mmCIF file of C-alpha atoms in Angstrom:
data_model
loop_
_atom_site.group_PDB
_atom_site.id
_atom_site.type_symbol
_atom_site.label_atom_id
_atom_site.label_comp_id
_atom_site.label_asym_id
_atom_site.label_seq_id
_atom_site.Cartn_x
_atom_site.Cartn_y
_atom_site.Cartn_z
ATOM 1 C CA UNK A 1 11.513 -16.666 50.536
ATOM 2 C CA UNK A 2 11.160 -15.392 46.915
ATOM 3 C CA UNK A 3 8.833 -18.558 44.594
ATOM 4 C CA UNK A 4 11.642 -18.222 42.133
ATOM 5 C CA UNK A 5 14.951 -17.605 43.428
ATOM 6 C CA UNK A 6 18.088 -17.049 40.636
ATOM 7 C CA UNK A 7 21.505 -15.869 40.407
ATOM 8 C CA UNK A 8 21.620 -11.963 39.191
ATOM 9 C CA UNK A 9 24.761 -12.633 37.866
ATOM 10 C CA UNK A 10 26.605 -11.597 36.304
ATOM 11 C CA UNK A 11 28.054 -14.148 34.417
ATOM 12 C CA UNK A 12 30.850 -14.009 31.739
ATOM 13 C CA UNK A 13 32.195 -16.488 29.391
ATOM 14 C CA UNK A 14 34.157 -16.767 26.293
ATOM 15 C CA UNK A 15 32.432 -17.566 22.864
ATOM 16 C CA UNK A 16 32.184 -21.003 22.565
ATOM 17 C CA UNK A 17 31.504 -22.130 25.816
ATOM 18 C CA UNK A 18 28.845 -23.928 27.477
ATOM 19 C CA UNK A 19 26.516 -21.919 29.767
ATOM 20 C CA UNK A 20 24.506 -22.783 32.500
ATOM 21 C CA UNK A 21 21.907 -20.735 33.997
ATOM 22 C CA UNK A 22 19.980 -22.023 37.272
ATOM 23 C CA UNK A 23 16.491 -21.471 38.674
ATOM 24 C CA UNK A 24 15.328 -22.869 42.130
ATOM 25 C CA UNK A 25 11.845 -22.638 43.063
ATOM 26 C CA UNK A 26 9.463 -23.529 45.902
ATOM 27 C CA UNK A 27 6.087 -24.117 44.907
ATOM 28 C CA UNK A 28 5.328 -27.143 44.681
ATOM 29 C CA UNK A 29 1.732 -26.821 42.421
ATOM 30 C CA UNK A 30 4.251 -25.128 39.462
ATOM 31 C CA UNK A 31 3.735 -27.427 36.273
ATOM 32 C CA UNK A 32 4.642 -25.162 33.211
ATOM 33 C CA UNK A 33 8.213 -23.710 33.154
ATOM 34 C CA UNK A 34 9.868 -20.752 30.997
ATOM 35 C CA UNK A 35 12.944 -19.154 30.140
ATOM 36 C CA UNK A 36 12.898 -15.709 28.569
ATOM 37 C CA UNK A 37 15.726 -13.925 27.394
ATOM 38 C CA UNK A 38 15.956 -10.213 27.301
ATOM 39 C CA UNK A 39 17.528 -7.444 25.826
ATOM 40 C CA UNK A 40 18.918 -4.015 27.512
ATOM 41 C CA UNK A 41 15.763 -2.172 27.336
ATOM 42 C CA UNK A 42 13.363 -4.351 25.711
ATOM 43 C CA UNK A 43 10.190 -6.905 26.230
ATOM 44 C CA UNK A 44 11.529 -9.991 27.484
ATOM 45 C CA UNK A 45 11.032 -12.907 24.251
ATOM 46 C CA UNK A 46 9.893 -17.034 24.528
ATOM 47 C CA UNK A 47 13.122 -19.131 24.668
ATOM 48 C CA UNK A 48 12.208 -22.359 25.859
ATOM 49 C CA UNK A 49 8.478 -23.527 27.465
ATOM 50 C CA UNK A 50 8.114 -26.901 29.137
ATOM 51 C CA UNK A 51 5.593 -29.142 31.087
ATOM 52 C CA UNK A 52 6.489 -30.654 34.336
ATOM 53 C CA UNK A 53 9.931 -32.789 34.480
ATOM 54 C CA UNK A 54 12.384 -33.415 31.272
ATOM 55 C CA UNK A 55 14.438 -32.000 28.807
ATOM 56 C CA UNK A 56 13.728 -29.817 25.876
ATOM 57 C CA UNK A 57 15.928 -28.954 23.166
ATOM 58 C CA UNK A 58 16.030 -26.346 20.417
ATOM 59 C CA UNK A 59 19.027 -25.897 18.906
ATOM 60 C CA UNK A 60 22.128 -24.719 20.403
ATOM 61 C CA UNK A 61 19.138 -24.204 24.054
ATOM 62 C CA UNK A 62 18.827 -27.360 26.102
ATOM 63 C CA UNK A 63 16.156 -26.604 29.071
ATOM 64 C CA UNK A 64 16.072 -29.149 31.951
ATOM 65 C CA UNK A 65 13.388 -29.329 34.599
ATOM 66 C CA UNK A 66 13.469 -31.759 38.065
ATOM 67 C CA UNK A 67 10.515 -31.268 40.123
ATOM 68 C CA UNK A 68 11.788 -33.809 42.610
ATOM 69 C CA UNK A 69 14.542 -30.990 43.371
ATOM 70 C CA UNK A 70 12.430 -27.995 42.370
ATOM 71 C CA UNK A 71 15.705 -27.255 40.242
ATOM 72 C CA UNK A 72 15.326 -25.732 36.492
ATOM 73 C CA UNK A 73 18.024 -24.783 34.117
ATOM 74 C CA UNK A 74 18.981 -23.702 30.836
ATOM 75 C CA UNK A 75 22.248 -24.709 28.548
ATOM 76 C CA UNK A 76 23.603 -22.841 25.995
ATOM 77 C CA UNK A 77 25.672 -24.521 23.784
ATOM 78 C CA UNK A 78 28.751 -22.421 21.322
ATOM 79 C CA UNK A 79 27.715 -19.304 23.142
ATOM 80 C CA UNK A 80 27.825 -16.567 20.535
ATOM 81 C CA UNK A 81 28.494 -12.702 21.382
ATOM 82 C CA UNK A 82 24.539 -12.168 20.648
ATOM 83 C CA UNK A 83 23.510 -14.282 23.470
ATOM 84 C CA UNK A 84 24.842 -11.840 25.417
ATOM 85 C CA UNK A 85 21.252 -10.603 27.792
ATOM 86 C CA UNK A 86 19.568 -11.344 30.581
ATOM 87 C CA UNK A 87 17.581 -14.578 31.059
ATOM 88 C CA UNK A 88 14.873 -14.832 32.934
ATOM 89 C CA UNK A 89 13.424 -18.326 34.101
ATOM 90 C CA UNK A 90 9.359 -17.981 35.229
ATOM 91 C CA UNK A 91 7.228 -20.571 36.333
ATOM 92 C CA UNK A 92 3.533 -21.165 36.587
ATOM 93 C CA UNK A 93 0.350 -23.287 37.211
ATOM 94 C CA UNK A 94 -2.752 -23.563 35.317
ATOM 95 C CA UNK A 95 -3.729 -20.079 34.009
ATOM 96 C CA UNK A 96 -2.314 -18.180 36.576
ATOM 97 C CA UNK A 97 0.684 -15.367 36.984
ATOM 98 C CA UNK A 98 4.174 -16.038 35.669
ATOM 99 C CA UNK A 99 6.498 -16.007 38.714
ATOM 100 C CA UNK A 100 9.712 -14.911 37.218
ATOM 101 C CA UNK A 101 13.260 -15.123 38.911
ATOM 102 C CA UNK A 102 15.782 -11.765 38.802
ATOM 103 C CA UNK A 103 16.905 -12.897 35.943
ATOM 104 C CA UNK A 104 21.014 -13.759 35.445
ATOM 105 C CA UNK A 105 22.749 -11.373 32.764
ATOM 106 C CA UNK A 106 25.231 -13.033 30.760
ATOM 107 C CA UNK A 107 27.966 -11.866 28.645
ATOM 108 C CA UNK A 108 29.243 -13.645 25.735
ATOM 109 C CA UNK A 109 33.113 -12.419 24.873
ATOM 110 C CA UNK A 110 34.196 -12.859 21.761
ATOM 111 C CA UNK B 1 0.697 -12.422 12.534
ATOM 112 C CA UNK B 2 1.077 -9.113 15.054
ATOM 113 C CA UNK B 3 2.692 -9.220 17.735
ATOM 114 C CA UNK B 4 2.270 -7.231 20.917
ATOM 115 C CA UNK B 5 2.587 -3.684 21.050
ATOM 116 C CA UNK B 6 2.371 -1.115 23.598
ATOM 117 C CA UNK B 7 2.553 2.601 23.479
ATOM 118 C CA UNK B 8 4.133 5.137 24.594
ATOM 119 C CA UNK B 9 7.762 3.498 24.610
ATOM 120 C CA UNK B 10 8.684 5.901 27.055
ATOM 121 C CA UNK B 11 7.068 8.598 29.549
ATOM 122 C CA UNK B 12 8.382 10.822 32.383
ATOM 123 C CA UNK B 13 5.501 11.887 34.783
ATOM 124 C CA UNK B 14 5.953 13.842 38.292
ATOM 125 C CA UNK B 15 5.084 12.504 41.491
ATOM 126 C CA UNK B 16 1.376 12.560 42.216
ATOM 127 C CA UNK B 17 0.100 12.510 38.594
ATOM 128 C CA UNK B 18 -1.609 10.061 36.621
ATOM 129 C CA UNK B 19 -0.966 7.935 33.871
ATOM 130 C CA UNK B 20 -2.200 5.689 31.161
ATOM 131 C CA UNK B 21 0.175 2.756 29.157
ATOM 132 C CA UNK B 22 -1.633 0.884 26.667
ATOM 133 C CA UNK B 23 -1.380 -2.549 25.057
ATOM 134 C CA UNK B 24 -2.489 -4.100 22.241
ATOM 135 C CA UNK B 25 -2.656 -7.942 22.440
ATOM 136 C CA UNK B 26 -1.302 -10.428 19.551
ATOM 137 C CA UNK B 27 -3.754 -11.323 16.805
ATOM 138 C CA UNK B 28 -6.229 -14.121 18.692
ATOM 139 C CA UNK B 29 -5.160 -14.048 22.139
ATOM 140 C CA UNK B 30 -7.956 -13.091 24.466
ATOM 141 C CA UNK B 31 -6.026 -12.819 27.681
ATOM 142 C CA UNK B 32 -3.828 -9.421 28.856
ATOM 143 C CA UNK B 33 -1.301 -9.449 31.854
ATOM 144 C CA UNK B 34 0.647 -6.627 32.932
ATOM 145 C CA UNK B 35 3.754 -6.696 34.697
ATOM 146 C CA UNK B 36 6.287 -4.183 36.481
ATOM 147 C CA UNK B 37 9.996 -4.690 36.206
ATOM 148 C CA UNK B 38 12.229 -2.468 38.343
ATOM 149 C CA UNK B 39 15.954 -1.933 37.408
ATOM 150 C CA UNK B 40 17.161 -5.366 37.532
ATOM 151 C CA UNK B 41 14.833 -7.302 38.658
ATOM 152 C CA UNK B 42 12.424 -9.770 37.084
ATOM 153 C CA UNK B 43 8.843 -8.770 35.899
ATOM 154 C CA UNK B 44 6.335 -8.603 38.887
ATOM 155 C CA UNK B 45 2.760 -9.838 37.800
ATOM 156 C CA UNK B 46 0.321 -6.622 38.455
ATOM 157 C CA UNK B 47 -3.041 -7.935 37.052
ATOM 158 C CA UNK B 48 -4.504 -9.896 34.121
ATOM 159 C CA UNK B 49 -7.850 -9.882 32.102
ATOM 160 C CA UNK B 50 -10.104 -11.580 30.354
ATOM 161 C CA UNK B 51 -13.100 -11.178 28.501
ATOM 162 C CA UNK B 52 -13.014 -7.834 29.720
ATOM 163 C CA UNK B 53 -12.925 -8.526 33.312
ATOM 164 C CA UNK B 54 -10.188 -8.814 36.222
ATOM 165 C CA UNK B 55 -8.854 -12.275 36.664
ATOM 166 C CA UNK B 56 -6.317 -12.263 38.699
ATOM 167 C CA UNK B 57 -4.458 -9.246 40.381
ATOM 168 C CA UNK B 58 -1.203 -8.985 42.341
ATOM 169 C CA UNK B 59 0.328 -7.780 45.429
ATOM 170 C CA UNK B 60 -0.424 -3.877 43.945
ATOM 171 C CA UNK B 61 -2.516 -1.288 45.750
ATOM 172 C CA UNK B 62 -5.669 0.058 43.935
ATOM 173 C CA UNK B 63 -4.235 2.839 42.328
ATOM 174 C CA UNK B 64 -3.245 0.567 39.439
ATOM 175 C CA UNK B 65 -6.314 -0.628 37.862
ATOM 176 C CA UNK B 66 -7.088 -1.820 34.711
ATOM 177 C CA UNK B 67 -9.044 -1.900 31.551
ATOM 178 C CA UNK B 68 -9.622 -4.523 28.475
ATOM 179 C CA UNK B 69 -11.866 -3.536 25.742
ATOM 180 C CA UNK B 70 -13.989 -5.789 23.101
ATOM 181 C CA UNK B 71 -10.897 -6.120 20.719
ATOM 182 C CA UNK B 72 -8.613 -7.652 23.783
ATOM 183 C CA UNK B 73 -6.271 -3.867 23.933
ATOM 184 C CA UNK B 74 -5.990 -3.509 27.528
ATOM 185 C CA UNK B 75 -4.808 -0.036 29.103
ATOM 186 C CA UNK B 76 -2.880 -0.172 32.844
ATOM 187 C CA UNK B 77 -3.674 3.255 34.637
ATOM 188 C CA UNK B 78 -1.853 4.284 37.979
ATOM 189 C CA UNK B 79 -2.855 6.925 39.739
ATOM 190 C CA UNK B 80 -0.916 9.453 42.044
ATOM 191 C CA UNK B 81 2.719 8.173 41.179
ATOM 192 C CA UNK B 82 5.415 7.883 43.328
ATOM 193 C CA UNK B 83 9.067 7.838 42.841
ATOM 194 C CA UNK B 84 8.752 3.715 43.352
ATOM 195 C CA UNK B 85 6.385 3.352 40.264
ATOM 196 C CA UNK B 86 9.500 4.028 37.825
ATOM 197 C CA UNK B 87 9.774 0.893 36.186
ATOM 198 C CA UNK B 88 9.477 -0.835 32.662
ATOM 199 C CA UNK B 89 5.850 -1.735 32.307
ATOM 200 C CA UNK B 90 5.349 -4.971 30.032
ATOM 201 C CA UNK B 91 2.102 -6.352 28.577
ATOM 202 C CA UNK B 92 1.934 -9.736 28.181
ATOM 203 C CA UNK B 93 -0.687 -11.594 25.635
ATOM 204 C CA UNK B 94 -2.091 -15.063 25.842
ATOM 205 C CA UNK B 95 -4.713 -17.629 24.973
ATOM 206 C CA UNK B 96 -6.788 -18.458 28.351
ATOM 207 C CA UNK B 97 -5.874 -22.364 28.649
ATOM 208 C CA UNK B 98 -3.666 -22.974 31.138
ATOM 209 C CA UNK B 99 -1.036 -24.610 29.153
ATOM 210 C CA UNK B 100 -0.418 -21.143 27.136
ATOM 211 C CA UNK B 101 2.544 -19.209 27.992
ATOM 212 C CA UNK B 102 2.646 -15.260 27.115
ATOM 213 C CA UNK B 103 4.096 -13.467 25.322
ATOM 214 C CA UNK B 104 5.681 -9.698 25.827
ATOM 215 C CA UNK B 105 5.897 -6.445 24.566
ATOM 216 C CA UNK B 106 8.697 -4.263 24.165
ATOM 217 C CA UNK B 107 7.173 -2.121 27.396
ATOM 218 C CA UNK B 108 6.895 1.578 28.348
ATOM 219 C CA UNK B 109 9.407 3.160 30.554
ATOM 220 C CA UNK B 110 8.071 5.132 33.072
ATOM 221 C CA UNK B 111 9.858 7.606 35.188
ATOM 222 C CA UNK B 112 8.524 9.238 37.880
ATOM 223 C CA UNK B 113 10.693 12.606 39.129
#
């Protein structure tokens, strides 16, 4: 069993809507969770970093963690045609590795 | 503020040869980690370092080893290539607390023929 386990995808929606990308994960020492988003052929960038359980917001990016399910996500709200990449949700303790799932690629259609 | 950048962008090598990617870390962070991304599949953690030294290595065999020099730029070699080491190669830079996250470069492309 993979740490990380995700969805490859992939996933299409029409601008506008709501997305929701899911991350399960099995160890239970993770405290510090990520999700990346990456463009065809480049370095995956920082979306959204949080600490143990609860929600973060930035934006039209809502990230949700519950460690009593071992369950992250991420919500994208308007979806434009630009969000259209592949996210990548990673999770970690202390100073150690990021674990990273396969990453879901999403397309936004205008 | 730099961010981090890693050169060559891309490289083709044959099997059996050797090779050298290098990374230079964003301004202040001490800490390197180097990843391997196959064709559509998330990064997979190689190695890290800090203050010049190995802290931390994955499930990779010994031909990948590492270097980080006084200014934190870090260089991933891999000897004898096989067809499996064609990948994206991303460098990842970071402050050593544990509540840092990292963050990438654009990565090399290697392919191995």
């Amino acid at each position: 069993q993979k740490e990380v386990e995700q969805d490859p995808g992939p996933l299409s929606v029409p601008e506008g809507a709501i997305v929701s990308l899911n991350c399960t994960y099995s160890n239970s020492a993770f405290q510090y969770f990520m999700w990346y988003r990456q463009y065809s052929r480049k370095g995956p960038e920082l979306l959204m970093y949080t600490y143990s359980s609860g929600n973060k917001e930035d934006g039209r990016f809502t990230a949700q963690v519950d460690k009593s399910s071992k369950y992250i996500s991420l919500f994208i709200r308007d979806s434009q045609p630009s969000d259209s990449a592949t996210y990548l949700c990673a999770s970690k303790w202390g100073a150690q590795k990021l674990v990273f799932g396969q990453g879901t690629r999403l397309t936004i259609n205008p | 503020e730099t961010g981090v950048t890693q050169s060559p962008t891309h490289l083709i090598k044959t099997r059996g040869q050797q090779v050298t990617l290098r990374c230079s870390s964003q301004s202040g962070h001490n800490t390197v980690s180097w990843y391997q991304q196959a064709l559509g599949q998330g990064p997979q953690f190689i190695f890290q370092y800090y203050r010049e030294e190995e802290n931390g290595r994955g499930n990779f065999p010994p031909r990948f080893s590492g270097l980080q020099f006084p200014n934190y730029s870090s260089e991933l070699n891999v000897n004898a290539l096989e067809l499996d080491d064609s990948a994206l190669y991303l460098c990842a830079s970071s402050l050593p607390s544990g509540q840092e996250t990292q963050y990438f470069g654009p990565g090399t492309r290697l392919l191995v023929l």
